[in-house]
Coordinates of C-alpha atoms in Angstrom, one line a residue:
M1104 CA -16.7 9.4 2.2
Q1105 CA -18.0 6.2 3.8
K1106 CA -17.0 5.6 7.3
N1107 CA -16.2 2.1 8.3
K1108 CA -16.4 0.6 11.7
F1109 CA -14.1 -2.3 11.0
Y1110 CA -11.2 -0.1 9.8
K1111 CA -11.7 2.1 12.8
Q1112 CA -11.4 -1.0 15.0
A1113 CA -8.3 -2.0 13.2
L1114 CA -6.7 1.3 14.0
K1115 CA -7.9 1.1 17.6
G1116 CA -6.2 -2.3 17.8
V1117 CA -2.7 -1.0 17.0
L1118 CA -3.1 2.6 18.2
G1119 CA -4.8 1.6 21.4
F1120 CA -1.7 -0.5 22.1
L1121 CA 0.4 2.6 21.6
V1122 CA -1.7 4.7 23.9
V1123 CA -1.7 2.0 26.7
S1124 CA 2.0 1.1 26.3
A1125 CA 3.1 4.7 26.5
S1126 CA 0.5 5.9 29.1
W1127 CA -0.5 8.6 26.7
Q1128 CA -3.7 10.5 26.8
A1129 CA -5.7 9.8 23.7
Q1130 CA -6.7 12.3 21.1
A1131 CA -9.5 12.3 18.5
F1132 CA -8.7 12.8 14.8
T1133 CA -11.1 14.6 12.5
C1134 CA -10.3 13.0 9.1
P1135 CA -13.5 11.2 7.9
Q1136 CA -11.9 7.8 7.6
L1137 CA -10.3 8.1 11.0
A1138 CA -13.2 9.8 12.8
D1139 CA -13.9 8.4 16.2
V1140 CA -10.6 6.6 16.2
T1141 CA -8.5 7.0 19.3
L1142 CA -4.9 8.1 18.4
P1143 CA -1.9 8.9 20.5
P1144 CA -1.6 12.6 21.3
K1145 CA 0.2 14.8 18.8
C1146 CA 3.7 15.9 19.7
S1147 CA 4.0 19.5 20.8
S1148 CA 6.8 21.9 21.4
V1149 CA 7.0 20.8 25.0
D1150 CA 7.7 17.1 24.4
L1151 CA 9.9 17.0 21.2
E1152 CA 12.7 15.5 23.2
S1153 CA 10.7 12.3 23.9
C1154 CA 7.9 11.9 21.4
N1155 CA 7.8 10.4 17.9
A1156 CA 6.5 13.1 15.5
A1157 CA 6.6 10.6 12.6
V1158 CA 3.9 8.3 14.2
Q1159 CA 2.0 10.9 16.3
N1160 CA 1.8 13.8 13.8
I1161 CA 2.9 12.9 10.3
I1162 CA 1.4 9.5 9.7
P1163 CA -2.2 10.5 10.7
A1164 CA -2.1 13.7 8.6
A1165 CA -0.5 12.0 5.6
A1166 CA -3.1 9.1 5.9
C1167 CA -5.9 11.6 5.6
A1168 CA -4.4 13.2 2.5
I1169 CA -4.0 9.8 0.9
F1170 CA -7.6 9.0 1.7
E1171 CA -8.7 12.2 0.0
V1172 CA -6.8 11.5 -3.2
S1173 CA -7.7 7.8 -3.1
P1174 CA -10.8 7.4 -1.0
A1175 CA -10.6 3.6 -0.9
A1176 CA -6.8 3.9 -0.2
N1177 CA -6.2 0.7 -2.2
D1178 CA -4.6 2.3 -5.3
A1179 CA -1.5 0.6 -4.2
T1180 CA 1.1 2.1 -6.5
L1181 CA 0.0 5.6 -5.6
V1182 CA -0.2 4.9 -1.9
L1183 CA 3.3 3.3 -2.0
R1184 CA 4.7 6.2 -3.8
F1185 CA 3.4 8.7 -1.3
T1186 CA 4.5 6.7 1.8
T1187 CA 7.9 5.9 0.3
L1188 CA 8.8 9.5 -0.5
I1189 CA 7.6 10.6 3.0
T1190 CA 9.7 7.9 4.8
N1191 CA 12.6 8.6 2.4
S1192 CA 12.6 12.2 3.6
W1193 CA 12.7 11.0 7.2
F1194 CA 15.7 8.8 6.5
D1195 CA 17.6 11.5 4.6
A1196 CA 16.8 14.2 7.2
T1197 CA 18.0 12.1 10.1
A1198 CA 21.0 10.5 8.4
P1199 CA 23.4 13.3 9.5
Y1200 CA 22.6 12.5 13.1
H1201 CA 23.4 8.8 12.6
P1202 CA 27.0 7.6 13.2
T1203 CA 27.5 6.5 9.6
A1204 CA 24.4 6.9 7.4
K1205 CA 24.1 9.0 4.3
G1206 CA 20.8 10.0 2.7
V1207 CA 19.6 8.6 -0.5
Y1208 CA 19.3 12.0 -2.2
S1209 CA 21.5 14.1 0.0
D1210 CA 24.9 13.9 1.6
I1211 CA 24.9 16.2 4.6
A1212 CA 27.9 16.7 6.9
R1213 CA 27.8 14.6 10.0
M1214 CA 26.2 16.2 13.1
P1215 CA 26.8 15.3 16.7
Q1216 CA 24.7 12.4 17.8
P1217 CA 21.7 13.9 19.7
S1218 CA 21.0 13.1 23.3
D1219 CA 17.2 13.1 22.7
N1220 CA 14.6 13.2 19.9
S1221 CA 14.3 17.0 19.5
E1222 CA 16.6 17.5 16.6
L1223 CA 15.4 14.3 14.8
N1224 CA 11.7 15.4 15.2
I1225 CA 12.4 18.9 14.0
A1226 CA 14.4 17.6 11.0
L1227 CA 11.9 14.9 9.9
S1228 CA 9.0 17.3 10.4
Y1229 CA 10.4 20.0 8.1
A1230 CA 11.4 17.3 5.6
S1231 CA 7.8 15.9 5.7
H1232 CA 6.4 19.4 5.2
K1233 CA 8.5 19.8 2.0
V1234 CA 7.6 16.5 0.6
L1235 CA 3.9 16.6 1.5
S1236 CA 3.7 20.1 0.0
G1237 CA 5.0 18.7 -3.2
L1238 CA 2.8 15.7 -3.3
F1239 CA -0.4 17.4 -2.1
P1240 CA 0.1 21.1 -2.9
H1241 CA -3.6 21.9 -2.4
L1242 CA -3.2 21.0 1.2
V1243 CA -0.2 23.3 2.0
P1244 CA -2.3 25.0 4.8
E1245 CA -2.6 21.6 6.5
W1246 CA 1.1 21.0 6.3
D1247 CA 1.8 24.5 7.6
N1248 CA -0.5 23.8 10.6
M1249 CA 1.3 20.5 11.1
L1250 CA 4.5 22.4 11.9
V1251 CA 2.7 25.1 13.9
E1252 CA 1.3 22.4 16.2
L1253 CA 4.9 21.4 16.9
G1254 CA 5.8 25.0 17.8
L1255 CA 7.7 25.3 14.5
D1256 CA 7.6 28.1 11.9
P1257 CA 6.3 26.8 8.5
Y1258 CA 7.7 29.9 6.8
N1259 CA 11.3 29.2 7.8
L1260 CA 12.8 28.0 4.5
S1261 CA 16.4 27.9 5.7
E1262 CA 18.6 25.3 4.2
D1263 CA 21.4 25.8 6.6
T1264 CA 22.6 22.2 7.0
T1265 CA 24.1 22.9 10.4
T1266 CA 20.6 23.2 11.9
P1267 CA 17.8 20.6 12.1
I1268 CA 15.4 23.0 10.3
G1269 CA 17.8 23.6 7.4
I1270 CA 18.7 19.9 7.3
G1271 CA 15.0 19.0 7.1
N1272 CA 14.2 21.6 4.4
Y1273 CA 17.2 20.6 2.3
A1274 CA 16.7 16.8 2.6
G1275 CA 13.0 17.0 1.8
R1276 CA 13.6 19.2 -1.2
K1277 CA 16.3 16.8 -2.5
V1278 CA 14.0 13.8 -2.1
L1279 CA 11.2 15.6 -3.9
E1280 CA 13.5 16.6 -6.8
G1281 CA 15.1 13.2 -7.0
R1282 CA 11.8 11.5 -7.6
A1283 CA 9.9 14.2 -9.5
N1284 CA 10.8 12.8 -13.0
D1285 CA 11.5 9.2 -12.1
G1286 CA 9.0 7.8 -14.7
M1287 CA 5.9 7.7 -12.4
N1288 CA 4.7 10.9 -14.1
Q1289 CA 4.1 12.7 -10.9
L1290 CA 4.1 16.1 -12.7
G1291 CA 2.0 14.9 -15.6
N1292 CA 4.7 16.1 -18.1
E1293 CA 5.7 12.7 -19.6
G1294 CA 4.9 12.1 -23.2
D1295 CA 5.6 15.7 -24.1
Q1296 CA 2.5 16.8 -22.2
I1297 CA 3.0 20.6 -22.1
Y1298 CA -0.6 21.7 -21.4
H1299 CA -3.4 20.3 -19.4
R1300 CA -1.1 18.1 -17.4
L1301 CA -2.6 15.0 -15.7
P1302 CA -0.4 13.8 -12.8
Y1303 CA 0.3 10.1 -12.8
A1304 CA -1.4 9.6 -16.1
D1305 CA -0.4 6.7 -18.3
Y1306 CA 2.0 7.8 -21.1
T1307 CA 2.8 4.3 -22.3
D1308 CA -0.4 3.9 -24.4
F1309 CA -1.6 0.7 -22.8
K1310 CA -4.7 -0.7 -24.3
P1311 CA -6.5 -3.8 -22.9
A1312 CA -7.0 -6.7 -25.3
N1313 CA -10.7 -6.9 -24.2
T1314 CA -13.4 -4.3 -23.8
A1315 CA -15.5 -4.2 -20.7
Y1316 CA -18.4 -5.5 -22.8
K1317 CA -16.9 -8.4 -24.8
L1318 CA -14.3 -11.0 -23.8
R1319 CA -12.7 -11.8 -27.1
F1320 CA -9.6 -13.2 -25.6
P1321 CA -10.5 -15.4 -22.6
S1322 CA -6.9 -15.5 -21.3
K1323 CA -6.5 -11.8 -21.2
W1324 CA -7.5 -9.1 -18.7
Q1325 CA -11.0 -7.6 -19.1
P1326 CA -11.7 -4.2 -17.5
A1327 CA -14.7 -4.4 -15.2
V1328 CA -17.6 -2.0 -15.1
L1329 CA -17.8 -0.7 -11.5
M1330 CA -20.5 1.3 -9.8
E1331 CA -19.2 4.6 -8.5
R1332 CA -22.6 5.4 -6.9
P1333 CA -26.2 4.5 -7.8
G1334 CA -26.7 5.2 -11.5
V1335 CA -23.1 6.2 -12.1
F1336 CA -20.7 3.6 -13.5
R1337 CA -17.1 3.6 -14.8
V1338 CA -15.0 1.3 -16.9
Q1339 CA -11.7 0.3 -15.4
Q1340 CA -8.4 1.7 -16.7
F1341 CA -5.1 0.0 -15.9
V1342 CA -3.9 2.1 -13.0
T1343 CA -0.4 3.6 -13.5
P1344 CA 1.0 1.1 -15.9
Q1345 CA 4.0 3.4 -16.3
I1346 CA 5.3 2.4 -12.8
A1347 CA 7.0 -0.4 -14.7
L1348 CA 9.2 2.2 -16.2
T1349 CA 9.9 4.0 -12.9
T1350 CA 13.4 4.1 -11.4
P1351 CA 13.7 1.7 -8.5
Y1352 CA 15.8 2.3 -5.4
S1353 CA 17.5 -1.1 -4.9
Y1354 CA 18.1 -2.6 -8.3
E1355 CA 18.9 -1.7 -11.9
S1356 CA 16.1 -3.1 -13.9
P1357 CA 12.8 -4.9 -13.1
D1358 CA 13.7 -7.3 -15.9
E1359 CA 15.7 -9.1 -13.3
F1360 CA 12.5 -10.4 -11.8
T1361 CA 10.1 -12.7 -13.6
S1362 CA 7.1 -14.9 -12.9
P1363 CA 6.2 -18.2 -14.6
I1364 CA 3.6 -18.2 -17.3
P1365 CA 0.1 -18.6 -15.7
L1366 CA -0.7 -21.8 -17.6
K1367 CA -4.0 -22.5 -15.8
S1368 CA -5.3 -19.1 -17.1
K1369 CA -4.7 -20.0 -20.7
I1370 CA -7.8 -21.0 -22.6
W1371 CA -6.0 -23.5 -24.7
N1372 CA -5.3 -25.3 -21.5
Y1373 CA -9.0 -25.8 -21.2
P1374 CA -9.3 -28.5 -18.5
S1375 CA -7.0 -26.5 -16.2
Y1376 CA -8.8 -23.3 -17.0
V1377 CA -12.2 -24.8 -16.1
A1378 CA -10.7 -26.4 -12.9
Q1379 CA -9.4 -23.1 -11.8
V1380 CA -12.8 -21.5 -12.3
N1381 CA -14.4 -24.2 -10.3
D1382 CA -11.9 -23.6 -7.5
V1383 CA -13.0 -20.0 -7.4
L1384 CA -16.6 -20.9 -7.2
N1385 CA -16.0 -23.5 -4.4
T1386 CA -14.0 -20.9 -2.4
S1387 CA -16.8 -18.4 -2.9
A1388 CA -19.4 -20.9 -1.7
S1389 CA -17.5 -21.7 1.5
L1390 CA -16.4 -18.2 2.7
T1391 CA -16.1 -17.9 6.4
D1392 CA -16.5 -14.7 8.4
E1393 CA -12.8 -14.8 9.3
Q1394 CA -11.8 -15.0 5.7
K1395 CA -14.1 -12.1 4.8
M1396 CA -12.7 -9.9 7.5
K1397 CA -9.1 -10.7 6.7
A1398 CA -9.8 -10.0 3.0
E1399 CA -11.1 -6.6 3.9
L1400 CA -8.2 -5.8 6.2
F1401 CA -5.5 -6.7 3.7
D1402 CA -7.4 -4.8 1.0
M1403 CA -6.5 -1.6 2.8
K1404 CA -2.8 -1.3 2.7
I1405 CA -2.6 1.6 5.2
F1406 CA -4.5 -0.4 7.8
S1407 CA -2.7 -3.7 7.2
L1408 CA 0.8 -3.0 6.1
G1409 CA 1.2 0.5 7.5
F1410 CA -0.1 0.0 11.0
A1411 CA 1.3 -3.5 11.4
A1412 CA 4.7 -1.8 11.0
V1413 CA 3.9 0.8 13.6
F1414 CA 2.7 -1.9 16.0
A1415 CA 5.9 -4.0 15.5
S1416 CA 8.2 -1.0 16.0
E1417 CA 6.4 0.0 19.2
S1418 CA 6.0 -3.5 20.7
Q1419 CA 9.7 -4.3 20.0
G1420 CA 10.9 -1.0 21.5
L1421 CA 12.5 0.6 18.5
S1422 CA 14.0 4.0 19.0
L1423 CA 12.9 6.9 16.8
M1424 CA 15.9 6.5 14.6
D1425 CA 15.3 2.8 14.3
F1426 CA 11.6 3.3 13.5
I1427 CA 12.6 5.7 10.7
H1428 CA 15.0 3.2 9.2
Y1429 CA 12.5 0.4 9.5
D1430 CA 9.5 2.3 8.0
F1431 CA 11.6 3.6 5.1
L1432 CA 12.9 0.1 4.4
T1433 CA 9.5 -1.6 4.4
N1434 CA 8.0 1.1 2.1
M1435 CA 10.9 1.3 -0.2
A1436 CA 10.9 -2.5 -0.6
A1437 CA 7.2 -2.6 -1.4
F1438 CA 7.6 0.3 -3.9
D1439 CA 10.4 -1.4 -5.7
T1440 CA 8.3 -4.6 -5.7
A1441 CA 5.4 -2.7 -7.3
I1442 CA 7.7 -1.7 -10.2
A1443 CA 8.6 -5.3 -11.0
I1444 CA 5.1 -6.7 -10.4
W1445 CA 3.5 -4.1 -12.7
K1446 CA 6.0 -5.0 -15.4
E1447 CA 4.9 -8.6 -15.0
K1448 CA 1.2 -7.7 -14.9
R1449 CA 1.6 -5.9 -18.2
R1450 CA 3.6 -8.7 -19.7
H1451 CA 1.1 -11.5 -18.8
N1452 CA -2.0 -9.3 -19.1
S1453 CA -3.9 -12.1 -17.4
V1454 CA -7.7 -12.7 -17.0
R1455 CA -9.4 -12.0 -13.7
P1456 CA -11.7 -14.6 -12.1
F1457 CA -14.9 -12.7 -12.7
S1458 CA -14.3 -12.8 -16.5
A1459 CA -13.4 -16.5 -16.5
V1460 CA -16.4 -17.6 -14.4
R1461 CA -18.8 -15.8 -16.7
Y1462 CA -17.1 -17.0 -19.8
I1463 CA -17.2 -20.7 -18.8
Y1464 CA -20.7 -20.9 -17.3
K1465 CA -22.5 -17.9 -18.8
D1466 CA -26.1 -18.1 -17.5
E1467 CA -25.8 -21.5 -15.9
L1468 CA -26.8 -21.6 -12.2
V1469 CA -23.8 -22.0 -9.9
T1470 CA -23.4 -22.2 -6.1
A1471 CA -21.5 -19.3 -4.6
W1472 CA -21.6 -16.3 -2.4
G1473 CA -24.8 -14.5 -3.4
G1474 CA -24.0 -10.9 -2.4
V1475 CA -24.5 -8.8 0.7
G1476 CA -26.6 -10.7 3.3
K1477 CA -27.4 -13.5 0.9
G1478 CA -24.8 -16.0 2.1
T1479 CA -24.2 -19.0 -0.1
V1480 CA -26.9 -19.6 -2.8
N1481 CA -27.2 -22.4 -5.4
D1482 CA -29.2 -20.6 -8.0
L1483 CA -26.8 -17.8 -9.0
P1484 CA -26.5 -17.2 -12.8
A1485 CA -22.8 -17.3 -13.5
S1486 CA -23.1 -14.2 -15.5
Q1487 CA -24.0 -12.4 -12.3
W1488 CA -21.2 -13.9 -10.2
T1489 CA -18.9 -11.3 -8.6
S1490 CA -16.0 -11.5 -6.2
Y1491 CA -16.4 -10.6 -2.5
L1492 CA -14.1 -7.7 -2.8
P1493 CA -14.2 -5.2 -5.7
V1494 CA -11.7 -6.1 -8.3
A1495 CA -8.7 -3.9 -8.6
D1496 CA -7.9 -1.8 -11.7
H1497 CA -5.1 -3.9 -13.2
P1498 CA -4.5 -7.4 -14.7
E1499 CA -4.7 -10.4 -12.4
Y1500 CA -1.2 -12.0 -12.4
P1501 CA 1.0 -11.9 -10.3
S1502 CA -0.8 -10.8 -7.1
A1503 CA 0.3 -7.3 -6.1
S1504 CA -1.1 -7.6 -2.6
A1505 CA 0.7 -10.9 -2.0
S1506 CA 3.9 -9.4 -3.3
F1507 CA 3.7 -6.3 -1.0
C1508 CA 3.0 -8.4 2.1
A1509 CA 5.8 -10.7 1.2
A1510 CA 8.2 -7.8 0.8
H1511 CA 7.0 -6.3 4.0
A1512 CA 7.3 -9.5 6.0
E1513 CA 10.7 -10.3 4.6
T1514 CA 12.2 -6.9 5.5
S1515 CA 10.6 -7.2 8.9
R1516 CA 12.2 -10.6 9.5
L1517 CA 15.6 -9.2 8.3
L1518 CA 15.6 -6.0 10.4
L1519 CA 13.5 -6.4 13.5
P1520 CA 15.2 -7.6 16.7
Q1521 CA 12.5 -10.3 17.2
G1522 CA 12.7 -11.6 13.6
D1523 CA 9.6 -13.4 12.5
T1524 CA 7.7 -12.7 15.8
L1525 CA 4.8 -10.3 15.3
G1526 CA 2.0 -10.9 17.8
Y1527 CA -0.5 -8.5 16.1
S1528 CA -4.2 -8.8 16.7
V1529 CA -6.9 -6.7 15.1
P1530 CA -10.4 -6.6 16.6
A1531 CA -13.3 -7.3 14.2
P1532 CA -16.5 -6.6 16.1
A1533 CA -19.8 -8.1 15.1
G1534 CA -21.3 -6.4 12.1
S1535 CA -18.2 -4.2 11.4
S1536 CA -17.6 -5.4 7.8
Q1537 CA -17.4 -2.8 5.1
I1538 CA -18.8 -5.2 2.5
E1539 CA -21.6 -6.6 4.7
P1540 CA -22.2 -3.9 7.4
G1541 CA -24.3 -5.0 10.3
I1542 CA -24.1 -8.6 9.1
T1543 CA -20.5 -9.8 9.1
P1544 CA -18.9 -11.1 11.3
Q1545 CA -21.8 -12.6 13.2
A1546 CA -19.9 -12.4 16.5
D1547 CA -17.0 -10.4 17.8
M1548 CA -13.6 -11.8 16.7
Y1549 CA -10.0 -11.0 16.6
L1550 CA -7.7 -11.5 13.6
H1551 CA -4.5 -12.9 14.9
F1552 CA -1.1 -12.7 13.3
P1553 CA 1.4 -14.3 15.6
T1554 CA 4.3 -14.1 13.1
W1555 CA 5.2 -12.2 10.0
T1556 CA 5.0 -15.5 8.1
S1557 CA 1.3 -16.0 9.1
F1558 CA 0.7 -12.3 8.2
E1559 CA 2.2 -12.9 4.8
E1560 CA 0.4 -16.1 4.2
D1561 CA -3.0 -14.8 5.2
C1562 CA -2.5 -11.7 3.1
G1563 CA -1.8 -13.7 0.0
N1564 CA -4.6 -16.2 0.7
S1565 CA -7.1 -13.5 1.4
R1566 CA -7.0 -12.4 -2.3
V1567 CA -8.0 -15.9 -3.3
W1568 CA -10.7 -16.1 -0.6
A1569 CA -12.0 -12.7 -1.9
G1570 CA -12.3 -14.0 -5.5
V1571 CA -10.0 -11.4 -7.0
H1572 CA -7.1 -13.8 -7.8
F1573 CA -6.5 -17.3 -8.9
E1574 CA -4.3 -19.3 -6.5
P1575 CA -1.1 -19.4 -8.7
S1576 CA -1.0 -15.6 -8.6
V1577 CA -0.1 -15.6 -4.9
P1578 CA 3.2 -17.6 -4.8
A1579 CA 4.2 -15.8 -8.0
G1580 CA 3.8 -12.5 -6.3
Q1581 CA 5.3 -13.6 -3.0
K1582 CA 8.5 -14.9 -4.7
I1583 CA 9.2 -11.5 -6.4
G1584 CA 8.3 -9.6 -3.2
R1585 CA 10.8 -11.7 -1.1
E1586 CA 13.6 -11.4 -3.7
I1587 CA 13.2 -7.6 -3.9
A1588 CA 13.0 -7.3 -0.1
N1589 CA 16.4 -8.8 0.1
R1590 CA 17.7 -6.3 -2.5
A1591 CA 16.1 -3.5 -0.6
Y1592 CA 17.7 -4.6 2.6
Q1593 CA 21.2 -4.6 1.0
F1594 CA 20.5 -1.2 -0.4
Y1595 CA 19.4 0.0 3.0
L1596 CA 22.5 -1.4 4.6
S1597 CA 24.7 0.4 2.1
K1598 CA 23.1 3.7 3.0
V1599 CA 23.4 3.1 6.7
A1600 CA 27.1 2.3 6.2
G1601 CA 27.5 5.6 4.4
E1602 CA 28.2 4.3 0.9

């Protein structure tokens, strides 16, 4: 798997803060994507009363598993499912230790409030072990070792809900069972698939209107042909369209959330269609280093959304219990947002910029970004134009990334003690780009996000800068993300209140 200096620096930005702020001795992590990244030390049996096993042990291990399943870690619906189930298990496993909370999938008798983090860390670690073993069964030895490093016995399967071990095992099992057949097809058994099961496979029989080789319907999504490695190519498939049928946490039906028809992407609205294509080309021709680096950061949801949340929780002094609540809320809100967004993506089935640019201008020469190290060129055949970022495996409208960032930012504004304040900076050293390694940026820079509002806005705009979305897709996604974030917050409050 390709290592990437920029993403390592992004991790160093947030996790370096954690090391310095807590006066921790750093550790190295061996996962290829996180190699050479300085992380806080893992919790051990001697510091369970004061450490945060969720951040120090579970998140790095889970991130490596996600990278293995999805090397680019930008298959957002899958990433969000993994992170939501993991954080759900933390919430349910620690709910008995809260004055009023009840789990989403378990209702365990109230326990005395702990005087330190020991019981919380033990419960959330066993719950994580159970969920991770269900999501990534081929990595069970890794999850066993995760408990051993904490001085815990991975073979203790007790579900005695008067002990933190039993609470964790029980809560984790209930979360896993509660989501196993929720419509996402985690087990590969949907559509009466008895044999040769394919986890997370589409059982809705989605078929694109266009082939990868002919754009018969210029308003509709066209699968791209992507290079897996030199000489090996693949045709895109709509990734997990069945998430639109998946059971949400915080609302009854995704039909409650809709987006306007993307009129500028309709070929019968020809002047607007052409104007929108021209906007894409103009943006491509004027890309700045900062825009490129922000586009790359937000393309990786673990490094942008995930670690911004870790930074905010640490910088604002959240307790372990508060962090668990915050991380579950943000992930759950984004997961519920994905359900509605994918329903809308399927409904609109809208064309991506790369198809529209090539359709309008064919082999005419245009001015745009010319590829790695080429900068802006004025003799690029439109048929060869491509976006700065690789295009994702789903229709264009509404923007999923914009919606997730909006949901994340809105829940943060609602829950965090400092509201909209973020103060997050990610270092982007010279030449650390994944797309243009050794070239971009030309000089060291920092990507600053003083507020959650600026984080949300830059995230949405980055998809336009990168050429993977038309501009109307961004506010359409943000609106749904904010609406669902508020629903998720109300759901969260109900669970904290013990309803």
